[in-house]
Coordinates of C-alpha atoms in Angstrom, one line a residue:
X1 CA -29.0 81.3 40.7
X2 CA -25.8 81.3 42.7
X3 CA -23.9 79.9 40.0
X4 CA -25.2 82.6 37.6
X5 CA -24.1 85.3 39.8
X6 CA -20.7 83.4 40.6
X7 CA -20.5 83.9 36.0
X8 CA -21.7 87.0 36.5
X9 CA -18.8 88.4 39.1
X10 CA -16.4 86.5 36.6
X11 CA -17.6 88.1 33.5
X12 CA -17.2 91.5 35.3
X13 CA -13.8 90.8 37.0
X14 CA -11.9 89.7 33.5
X15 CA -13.6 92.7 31.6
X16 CA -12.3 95.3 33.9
X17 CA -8.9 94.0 33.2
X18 CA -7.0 95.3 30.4
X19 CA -6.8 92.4 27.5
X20 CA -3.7 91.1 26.5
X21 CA -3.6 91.7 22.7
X22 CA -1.5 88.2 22.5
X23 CA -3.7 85.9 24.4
X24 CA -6.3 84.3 22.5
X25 CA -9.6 85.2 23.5
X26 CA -11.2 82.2 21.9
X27 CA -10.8 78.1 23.5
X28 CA -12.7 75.0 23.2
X29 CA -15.4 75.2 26.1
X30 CA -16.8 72.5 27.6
X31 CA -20.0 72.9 26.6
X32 CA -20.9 70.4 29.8
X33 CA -20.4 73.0 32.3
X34 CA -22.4 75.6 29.9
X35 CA -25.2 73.0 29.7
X36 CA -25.1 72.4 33.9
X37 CA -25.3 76.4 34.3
X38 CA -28.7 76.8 32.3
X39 CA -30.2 73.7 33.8
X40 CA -29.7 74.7 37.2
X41 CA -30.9 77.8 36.5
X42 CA -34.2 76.1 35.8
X43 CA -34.1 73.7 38.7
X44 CA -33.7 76.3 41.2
X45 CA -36.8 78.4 39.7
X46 CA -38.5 75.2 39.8
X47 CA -37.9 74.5 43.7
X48 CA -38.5 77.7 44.5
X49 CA -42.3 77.4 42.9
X50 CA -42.3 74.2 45.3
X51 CA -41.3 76.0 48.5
X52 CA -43.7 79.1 48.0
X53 CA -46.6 77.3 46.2
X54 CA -46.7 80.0 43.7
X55 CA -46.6 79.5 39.7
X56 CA -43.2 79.6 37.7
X57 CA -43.3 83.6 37.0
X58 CA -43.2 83.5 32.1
X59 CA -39.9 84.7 31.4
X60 CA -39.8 88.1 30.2
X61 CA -39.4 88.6 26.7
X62 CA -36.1 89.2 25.2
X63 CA -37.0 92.1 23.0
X64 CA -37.5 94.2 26.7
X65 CA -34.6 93.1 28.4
X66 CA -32.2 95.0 25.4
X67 CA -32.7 98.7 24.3
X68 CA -33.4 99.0 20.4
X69 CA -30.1 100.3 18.9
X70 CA -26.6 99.9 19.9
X71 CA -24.1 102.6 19.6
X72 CA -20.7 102.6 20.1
X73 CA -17.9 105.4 19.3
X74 CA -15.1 104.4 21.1
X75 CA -10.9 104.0 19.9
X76 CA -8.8 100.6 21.2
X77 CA -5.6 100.7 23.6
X78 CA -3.7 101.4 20.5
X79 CA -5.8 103.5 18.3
X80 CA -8.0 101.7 16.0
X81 CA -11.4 103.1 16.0
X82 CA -15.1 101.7 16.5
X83 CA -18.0 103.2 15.4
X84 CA -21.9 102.3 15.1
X85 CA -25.1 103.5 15.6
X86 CA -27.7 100.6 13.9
X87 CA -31.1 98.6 15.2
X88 CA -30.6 95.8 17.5
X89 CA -32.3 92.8 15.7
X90 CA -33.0 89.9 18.6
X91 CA -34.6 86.8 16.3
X92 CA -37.3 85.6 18.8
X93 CA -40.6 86.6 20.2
X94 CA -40.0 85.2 23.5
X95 CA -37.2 83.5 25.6
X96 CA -34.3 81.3 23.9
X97 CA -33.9 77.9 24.5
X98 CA -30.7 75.7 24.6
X99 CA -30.9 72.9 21.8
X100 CA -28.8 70.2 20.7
X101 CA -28.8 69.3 17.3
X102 CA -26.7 67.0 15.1
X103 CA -25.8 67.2 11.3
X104 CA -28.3 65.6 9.0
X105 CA -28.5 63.9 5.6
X106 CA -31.3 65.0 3.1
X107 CA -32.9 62.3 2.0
X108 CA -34.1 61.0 -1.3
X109 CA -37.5 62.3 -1.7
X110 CA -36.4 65.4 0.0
X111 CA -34.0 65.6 -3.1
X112 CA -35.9 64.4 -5.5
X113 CA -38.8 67.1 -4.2
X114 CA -36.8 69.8 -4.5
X115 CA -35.6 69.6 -7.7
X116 CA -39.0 68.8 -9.2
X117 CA -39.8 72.2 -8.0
X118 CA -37.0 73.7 -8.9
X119 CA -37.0 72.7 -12.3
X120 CA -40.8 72.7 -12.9
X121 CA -41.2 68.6 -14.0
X122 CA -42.2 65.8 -12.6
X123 CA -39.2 63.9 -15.0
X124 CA -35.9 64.6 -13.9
X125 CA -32.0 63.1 -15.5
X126 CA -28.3 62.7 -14.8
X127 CA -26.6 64.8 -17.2
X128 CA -23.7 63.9 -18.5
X129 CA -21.4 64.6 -21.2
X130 CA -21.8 62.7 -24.5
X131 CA -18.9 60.1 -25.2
X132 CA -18.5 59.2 -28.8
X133 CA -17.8 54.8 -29.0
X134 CA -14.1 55.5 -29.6
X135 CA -13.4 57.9 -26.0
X136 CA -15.3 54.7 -24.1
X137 CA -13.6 52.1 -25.9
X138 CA -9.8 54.0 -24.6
X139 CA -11.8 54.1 -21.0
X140 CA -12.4 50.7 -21.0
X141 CA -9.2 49.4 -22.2
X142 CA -7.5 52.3 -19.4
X143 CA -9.6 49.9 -16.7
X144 CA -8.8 46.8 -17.8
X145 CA -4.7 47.2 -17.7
X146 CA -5.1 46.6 -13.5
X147 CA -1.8 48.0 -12.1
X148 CA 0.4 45.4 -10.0
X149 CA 0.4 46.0 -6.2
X150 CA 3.7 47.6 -6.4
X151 CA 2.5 49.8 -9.4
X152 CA -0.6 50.9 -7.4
X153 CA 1.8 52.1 -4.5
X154 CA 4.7 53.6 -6.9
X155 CA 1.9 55.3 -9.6
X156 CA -0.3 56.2 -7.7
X157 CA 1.4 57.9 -4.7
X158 CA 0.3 55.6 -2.4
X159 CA 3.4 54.2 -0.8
X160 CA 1.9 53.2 2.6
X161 CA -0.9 51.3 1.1
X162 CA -2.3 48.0 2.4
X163 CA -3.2 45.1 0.5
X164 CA -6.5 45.9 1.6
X165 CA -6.2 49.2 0.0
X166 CA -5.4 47.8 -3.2
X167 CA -8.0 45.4 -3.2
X168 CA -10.9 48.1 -2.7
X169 CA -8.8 50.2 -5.6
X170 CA -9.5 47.3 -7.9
X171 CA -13.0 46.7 -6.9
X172 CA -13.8 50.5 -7.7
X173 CA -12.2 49.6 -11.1
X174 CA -13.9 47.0 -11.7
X175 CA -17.5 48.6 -10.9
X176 CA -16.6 51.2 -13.3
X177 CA -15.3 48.9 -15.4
X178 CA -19.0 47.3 -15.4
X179 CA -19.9 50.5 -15.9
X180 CA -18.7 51.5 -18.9
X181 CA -19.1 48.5 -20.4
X182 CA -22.8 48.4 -20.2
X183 CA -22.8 52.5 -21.7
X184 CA -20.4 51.3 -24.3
X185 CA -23.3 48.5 -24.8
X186 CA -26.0 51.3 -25.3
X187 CA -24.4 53.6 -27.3
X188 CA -26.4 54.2 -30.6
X189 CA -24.5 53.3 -33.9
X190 CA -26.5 55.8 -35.7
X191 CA -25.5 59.0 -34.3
X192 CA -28.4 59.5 -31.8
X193 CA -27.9 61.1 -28.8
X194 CA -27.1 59.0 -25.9
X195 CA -29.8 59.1 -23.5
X196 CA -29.4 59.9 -20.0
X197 CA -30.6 58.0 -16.8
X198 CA -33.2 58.6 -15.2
X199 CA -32.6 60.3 -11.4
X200 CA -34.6 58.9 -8.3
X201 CA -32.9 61.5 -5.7
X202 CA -29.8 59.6 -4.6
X203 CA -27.1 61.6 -4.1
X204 CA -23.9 60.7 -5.9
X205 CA -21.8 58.1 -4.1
X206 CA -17.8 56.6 -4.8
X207 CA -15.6 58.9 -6.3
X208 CA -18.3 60.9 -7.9
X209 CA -18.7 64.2 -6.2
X210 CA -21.6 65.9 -7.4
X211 CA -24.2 65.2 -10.0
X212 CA -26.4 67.7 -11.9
X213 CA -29.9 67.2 -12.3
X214 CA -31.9 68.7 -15.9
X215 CA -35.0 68.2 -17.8
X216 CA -33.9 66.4 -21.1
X217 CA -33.0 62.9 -21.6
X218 CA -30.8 63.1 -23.7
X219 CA -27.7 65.0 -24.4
X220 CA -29.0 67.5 -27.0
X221 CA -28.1 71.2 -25.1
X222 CA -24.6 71.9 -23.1
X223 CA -25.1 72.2 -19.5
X224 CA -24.5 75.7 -19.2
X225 CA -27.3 76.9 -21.7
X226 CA -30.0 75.0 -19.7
X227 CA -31.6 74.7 -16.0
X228 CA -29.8 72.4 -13.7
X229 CA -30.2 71.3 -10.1
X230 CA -26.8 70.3 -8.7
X231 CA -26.5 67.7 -6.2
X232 CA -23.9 67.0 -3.6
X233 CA -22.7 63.8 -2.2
X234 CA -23.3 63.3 1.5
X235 CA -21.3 65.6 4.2
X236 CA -20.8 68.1 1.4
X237 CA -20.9 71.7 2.9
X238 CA -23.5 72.7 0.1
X239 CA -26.2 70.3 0.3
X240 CA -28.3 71.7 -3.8
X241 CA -28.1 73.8 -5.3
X242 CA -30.0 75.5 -8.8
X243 CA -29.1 77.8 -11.7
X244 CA -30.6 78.9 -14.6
X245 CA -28.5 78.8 -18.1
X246 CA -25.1 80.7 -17.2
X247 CA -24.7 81.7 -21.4
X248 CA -24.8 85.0 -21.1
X249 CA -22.5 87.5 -19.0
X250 CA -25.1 89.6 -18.4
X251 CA -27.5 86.8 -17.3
X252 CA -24.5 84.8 -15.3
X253 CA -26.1 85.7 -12.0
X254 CA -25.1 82.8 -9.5
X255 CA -25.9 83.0 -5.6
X256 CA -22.3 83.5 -4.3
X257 CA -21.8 85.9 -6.7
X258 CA -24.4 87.7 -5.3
X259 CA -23.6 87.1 -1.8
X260 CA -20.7 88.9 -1.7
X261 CA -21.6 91.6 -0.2
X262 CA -18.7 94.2 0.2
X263 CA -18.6 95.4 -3.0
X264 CA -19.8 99.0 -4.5
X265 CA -23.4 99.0 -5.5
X266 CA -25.2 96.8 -2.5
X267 CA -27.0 97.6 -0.2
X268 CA -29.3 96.2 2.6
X269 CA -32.8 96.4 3.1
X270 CA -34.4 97.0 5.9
X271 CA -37.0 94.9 6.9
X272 CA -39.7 97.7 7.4
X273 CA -39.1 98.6 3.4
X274 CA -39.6 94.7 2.4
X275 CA -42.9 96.0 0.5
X276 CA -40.8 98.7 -1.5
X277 CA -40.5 98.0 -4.8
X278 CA -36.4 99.0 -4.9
X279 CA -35.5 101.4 -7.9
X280 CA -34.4 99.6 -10.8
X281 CA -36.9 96.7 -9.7
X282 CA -40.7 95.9 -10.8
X283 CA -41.1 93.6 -7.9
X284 CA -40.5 94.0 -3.8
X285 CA -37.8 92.5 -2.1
X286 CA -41.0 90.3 -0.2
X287 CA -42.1 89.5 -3.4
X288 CA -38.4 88.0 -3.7
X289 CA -38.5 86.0 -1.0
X290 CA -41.7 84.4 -1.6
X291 CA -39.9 83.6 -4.9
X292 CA -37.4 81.2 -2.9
X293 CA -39.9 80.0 0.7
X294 CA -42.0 78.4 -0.6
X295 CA -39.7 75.7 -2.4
X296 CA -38.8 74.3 1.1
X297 CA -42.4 73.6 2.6
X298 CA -42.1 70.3 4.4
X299 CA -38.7 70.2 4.6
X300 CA -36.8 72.6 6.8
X301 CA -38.6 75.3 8.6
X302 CA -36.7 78.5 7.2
X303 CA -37.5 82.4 7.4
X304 CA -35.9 85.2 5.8
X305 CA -32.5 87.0 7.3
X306 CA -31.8 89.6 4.8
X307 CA -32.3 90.6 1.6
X308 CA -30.0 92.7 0.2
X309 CA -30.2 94.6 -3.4
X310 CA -27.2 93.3 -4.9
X311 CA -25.5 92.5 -8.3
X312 CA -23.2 89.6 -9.9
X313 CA -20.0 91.5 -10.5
X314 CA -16.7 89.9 -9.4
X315 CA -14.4 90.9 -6.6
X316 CA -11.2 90.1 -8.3
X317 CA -10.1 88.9 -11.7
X318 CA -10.7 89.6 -15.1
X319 CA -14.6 90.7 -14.8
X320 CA -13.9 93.0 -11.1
X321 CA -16.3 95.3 -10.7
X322 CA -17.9 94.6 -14.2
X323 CA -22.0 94.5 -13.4
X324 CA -23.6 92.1 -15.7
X325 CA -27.2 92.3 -14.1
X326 CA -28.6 93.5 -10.7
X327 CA -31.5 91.5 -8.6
X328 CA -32.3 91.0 -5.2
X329 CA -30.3 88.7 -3.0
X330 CA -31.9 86.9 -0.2
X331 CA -30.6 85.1 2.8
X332 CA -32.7 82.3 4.7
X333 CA -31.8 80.7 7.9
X334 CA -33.7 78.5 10.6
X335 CA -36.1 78.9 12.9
X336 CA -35.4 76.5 16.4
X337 CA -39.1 76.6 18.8
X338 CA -39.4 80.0 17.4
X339 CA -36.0 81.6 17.5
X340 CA -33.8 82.3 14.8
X341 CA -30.4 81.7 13.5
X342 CA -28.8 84.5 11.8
X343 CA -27.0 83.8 8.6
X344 CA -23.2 82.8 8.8
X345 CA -21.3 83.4 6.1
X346 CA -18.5 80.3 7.7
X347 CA -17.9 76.6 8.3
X348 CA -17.9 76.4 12.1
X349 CA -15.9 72.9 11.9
X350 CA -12.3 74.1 11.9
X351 CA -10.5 72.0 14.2
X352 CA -7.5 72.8 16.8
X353 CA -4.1 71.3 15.8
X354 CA -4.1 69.0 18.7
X355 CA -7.7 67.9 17.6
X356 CA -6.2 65.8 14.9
X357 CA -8.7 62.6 15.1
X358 CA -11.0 65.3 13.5
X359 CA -9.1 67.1 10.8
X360 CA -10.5 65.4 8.1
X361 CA -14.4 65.7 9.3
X362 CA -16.6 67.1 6.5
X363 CA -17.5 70.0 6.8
X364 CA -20.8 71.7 8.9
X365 CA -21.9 74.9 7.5
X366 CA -24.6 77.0 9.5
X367 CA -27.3 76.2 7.8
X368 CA -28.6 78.6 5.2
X369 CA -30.3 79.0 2.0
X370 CA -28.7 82.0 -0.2
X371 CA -30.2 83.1 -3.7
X372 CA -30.4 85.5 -6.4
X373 CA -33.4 86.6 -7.8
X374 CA -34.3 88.9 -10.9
X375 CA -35.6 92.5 -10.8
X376 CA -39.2 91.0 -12.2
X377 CA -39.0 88.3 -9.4
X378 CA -37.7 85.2 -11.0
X379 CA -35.2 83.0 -9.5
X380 CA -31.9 82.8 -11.2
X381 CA -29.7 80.9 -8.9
X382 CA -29.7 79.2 -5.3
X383 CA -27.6 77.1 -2.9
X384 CA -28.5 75.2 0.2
X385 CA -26.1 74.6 2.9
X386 CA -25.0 72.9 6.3
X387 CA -28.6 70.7 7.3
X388 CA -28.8 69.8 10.8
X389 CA -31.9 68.7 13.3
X390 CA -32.9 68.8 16.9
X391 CA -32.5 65.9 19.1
X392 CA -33.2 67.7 22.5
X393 CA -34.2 70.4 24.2
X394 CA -32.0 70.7 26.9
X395 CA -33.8 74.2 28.4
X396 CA -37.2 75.9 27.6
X397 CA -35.4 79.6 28.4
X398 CA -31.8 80.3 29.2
X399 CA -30.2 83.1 31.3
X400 CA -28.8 85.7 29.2
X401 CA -26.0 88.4 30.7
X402 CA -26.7 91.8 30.9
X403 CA -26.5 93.7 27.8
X404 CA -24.0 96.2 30.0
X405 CA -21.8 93.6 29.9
X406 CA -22.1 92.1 26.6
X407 CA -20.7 96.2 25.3
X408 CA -17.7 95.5 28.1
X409 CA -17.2 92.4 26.6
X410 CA -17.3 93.3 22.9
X411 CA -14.8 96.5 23.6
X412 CA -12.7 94.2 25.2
X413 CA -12.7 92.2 22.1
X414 CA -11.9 94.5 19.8
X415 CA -8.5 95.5 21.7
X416 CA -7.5 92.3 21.0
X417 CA -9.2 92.0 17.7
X418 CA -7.5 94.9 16.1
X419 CA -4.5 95.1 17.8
X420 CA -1.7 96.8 15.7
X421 CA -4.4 97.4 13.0
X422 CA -4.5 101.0 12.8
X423 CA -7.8 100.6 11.5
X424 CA -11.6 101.5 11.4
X425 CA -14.3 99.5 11.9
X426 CA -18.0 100.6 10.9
X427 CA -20.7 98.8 12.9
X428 CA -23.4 97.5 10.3
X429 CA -25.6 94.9 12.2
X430 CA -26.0 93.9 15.6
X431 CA -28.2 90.4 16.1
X432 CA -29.3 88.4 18.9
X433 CA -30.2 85.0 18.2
X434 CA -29.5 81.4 18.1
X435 CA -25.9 80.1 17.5
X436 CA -24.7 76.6 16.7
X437 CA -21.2 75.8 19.3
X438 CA -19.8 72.5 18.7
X439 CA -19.2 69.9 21.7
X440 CA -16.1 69.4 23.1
X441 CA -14.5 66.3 20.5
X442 CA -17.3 66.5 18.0
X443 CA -17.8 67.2 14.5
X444 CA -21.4 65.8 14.5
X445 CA -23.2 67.5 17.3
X446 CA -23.6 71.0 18.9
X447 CA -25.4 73.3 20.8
X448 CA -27.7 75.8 19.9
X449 CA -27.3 78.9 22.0
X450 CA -28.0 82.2 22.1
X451 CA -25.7 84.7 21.1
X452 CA -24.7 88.1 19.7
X453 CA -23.3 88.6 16.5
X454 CA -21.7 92.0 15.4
X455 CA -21.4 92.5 11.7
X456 CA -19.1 95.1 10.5
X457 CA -16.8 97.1 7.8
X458 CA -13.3 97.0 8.4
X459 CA -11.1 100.5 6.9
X460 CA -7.6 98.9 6.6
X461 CA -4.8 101.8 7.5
X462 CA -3.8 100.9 4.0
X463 CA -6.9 102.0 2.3
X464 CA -8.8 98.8 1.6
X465 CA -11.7 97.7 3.6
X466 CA -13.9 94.2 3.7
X467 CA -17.0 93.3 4.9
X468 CA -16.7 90.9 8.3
X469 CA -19.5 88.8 8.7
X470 CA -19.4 88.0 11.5
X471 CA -17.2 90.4 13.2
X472 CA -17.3 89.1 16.4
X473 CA -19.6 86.7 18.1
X474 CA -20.3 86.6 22.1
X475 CA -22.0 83.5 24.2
X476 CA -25.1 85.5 25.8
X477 CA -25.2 82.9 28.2
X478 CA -21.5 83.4 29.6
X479 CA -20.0 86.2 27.4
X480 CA -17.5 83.6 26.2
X481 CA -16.1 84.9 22.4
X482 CA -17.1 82.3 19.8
X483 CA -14.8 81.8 16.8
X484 CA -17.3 81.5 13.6
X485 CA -14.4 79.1 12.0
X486 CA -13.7 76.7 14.6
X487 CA -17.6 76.7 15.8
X488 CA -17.0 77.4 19.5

């Protein structure tokens, strides 16, 4: 308890202070001296049961320790201005827990189990695009012609290579060699379509990058004017994802292009109106969501976050602002021992400059389904992103700061934040609920805390605005600002 209150004094000490606009507010913690704050937290409540004999008094309840909107109207050092007035959403029942967790791979069945729901069969194919005899016979002459060592460094940009290096280059020619060889083999000599292989849930591996999964064998119908389940090679940031046939503009309705959010004619919904069928809709926004749920039973435990009424029209480009169809979009996240993780539209991997053993680790999205459905309740497009499991639970309930200080904290923020901006910021979501930090000198592991994320519109002095999700996140623990980016 001492230490808390040691935190506590800290926490009020540095937000009296008047923040330096220049100074970062945002550096790797050690996430050991975070972890040795909750769990003596819980050791002390658990020798003082021992020294008065009585039972370990149930925490109380988030939900009552926070009031039920926040409000703010309040203008920075230098004149940017703050505004809100929306329903505090905190993502648990109960108490939260601190949880580790590291990044997982899907596996095979898992794969292959989606995608047989997705795409409605029990027989599923690699498609591929048909090769007439004479483009394989070029590709397999191309592999053949091996390049000297010195070739392999000078052609192929590779000046620093190793013998080694070259060696595994001409064993990956060689497998593709095989390869091609063995399609060349099966080609039909009538004209036929080539047929394709048939897919067992393996995710791609070598240099292939992504596969996409449909329902005929053989290469009759172009990709885009049928179904297809894409599948990502290991460590991707999007683990699947599924569209329907992209032919038509007005039926081109993908997942990202209905999560972006900021653009004229969206809208959220609130939870309470989940069983209203929204105007220009047959269906409810619930009715959506069961549309999308039930596809992950069994494999990650996932709840709804948002759903937003939403359309595909492009931000920029050609097609900007040009609505092809409308539908609902709806956002899925995780649920940790009954708390929630709010969607996070980020990678949370982005490493420091002196971190450079890690600047080429894959990337961790939060984890997070996202997808389009139609006004009558069909689903038109999803992706899956950033897996991850628990490996321990390092505390039941952790000590939370008080929300007084969390709205010091987060004005303090915001000098910094929008220093020199001259701009507005409307408050659109306040949440309270579980976020992934990464440890100190890892790109595989984190911690699952809890945390408050803001979500806001910024007005630009020069008349454009955006929609920042998140706009700022704070450590509930320790009222530490978290950079969504970098993951800490």
């Amino acid at each position: 308890m001492k230490r808390i209150i040691s935190i506590l004094l800290l926490v009020l000490l540095f937000a009296a202070c008047v923040p330096t606009p220049e100074v970062d507010a945002v550096k790797q913690k050690d996430t050991n001296v975070l972890i040795d704050t909750v769990k003596k937290e819980e050791e002390e409540r658990i020798v003082m049961q021992e020294q008065t004999g009585e039972a370990v008094p149930t925490p109380t309840p988030v939900k009552e320790l926070v009031p039920e909107r926040f409000t703010c109207d309040f203008t920075t050092n230098d004149g940017a201005k703050i505004e809100g007035d929306v329903r505090i959403r905190v993502l648990t029942d109960g108490v939260f827990p601190m949880l580790r967790v590291e990044r997982r791979s899907v596996t095979d069945a898992e794969r292959l189990t989606l995608a047989k729901r997705l795409l409605h069969t029990e027989d599923l194919y690699i498609y591929q695009d048909v090769l007439d005899r004479r483009s394989v016979e070029d590709m397999i002459r191309g592999l053949m012609d091996e390049p000297t060592f010195e070739q392999y460094r000078k052609d192929y940009g590779m000046s620093t290579a190793t013998e080694e290096d070259y060696e595994d280059f001409l064993a990956y020619r060689r497998e593709q060699l095989a390869y091609w060889q063995e399609y060349y083999r099966n080609i039909p000599t009538d004209g036929s379509a080539m047929p394709f292989q048939q897919w067992d849930g393996a995710a791609p591996t070598g240099e292939t990058t992504f596969l996409q999964i449909v329902t005929e064998s053989e290469g009759r119908t172009n990709i885009g004017f049928q179904p297809s389940v894409t599948v990502l090679r290991d460590g991707s940031s999007r683990v699947m994802g599924y569209t329907e046939p992209q032919s038509d503009r007005e039926k081109n309705a993908t997942a990202s292009g209905f999560n972006m959010t900021g653009k004229p004619g969206v809208e959220r919904i609130e939870p309470e109106d989940y069983d209203i069928i929204h105007d220009g809709a047959t269906v409810t926004p619930r009715t959506a969501a069961d549309a999308v749920l039930p596809i992950f039973d069994g494999i990650v435990d996932l709840c709804v976050d948002d759903i937003y009424w939403s359309n595909n029209a492009d931000t920029d480009g050609e097609g900007a602002g040009v609505v092809g169809t409308y539908g609902y979009l709806v956002r899925l996240t995780p649920i940790y021992d009954g708390s929630i993780a709010p969607y996070i539209n980020d990678y949370g991997v982005h490493p420091d400059r002196e971190e450079k053993e890690l600047q080429y680790a894959p990337e961790w999205d939060y984890e997070s389904v996202i997808a389009a459905v139609s006004t009558e309740g069909r689903l038109l497009s999803l992706s899956w992103y950033g897996t991850s499991k628990v490996t321990e639970t390092i505390a039941e309930s952790t000590p939370l700061l008080p929300f007084d200080e969390i709205m010091r904290l987060f004005e303090q923020q915001m000098n910094r934040q929008l220093y020199g901006s001259g701009a507005k910021v409307q408050i659109t979501g306040v949440k309270l609920g579980l976020f992934r930090i990464r440890e100190k000198n890892s790109m595989e592991t984190g911690l699952m805390v809890p945390a408050w994320i803001f979500g806001g519109t910024y007005y630009g002095a020069d008349g454009t605005h955006r929609e920042l999700s998140p706009l700022c996140v704070i450590n509930a623990i320790d009222g530490s600002i978290i950079d969504a980016h970098k993951g800490y």
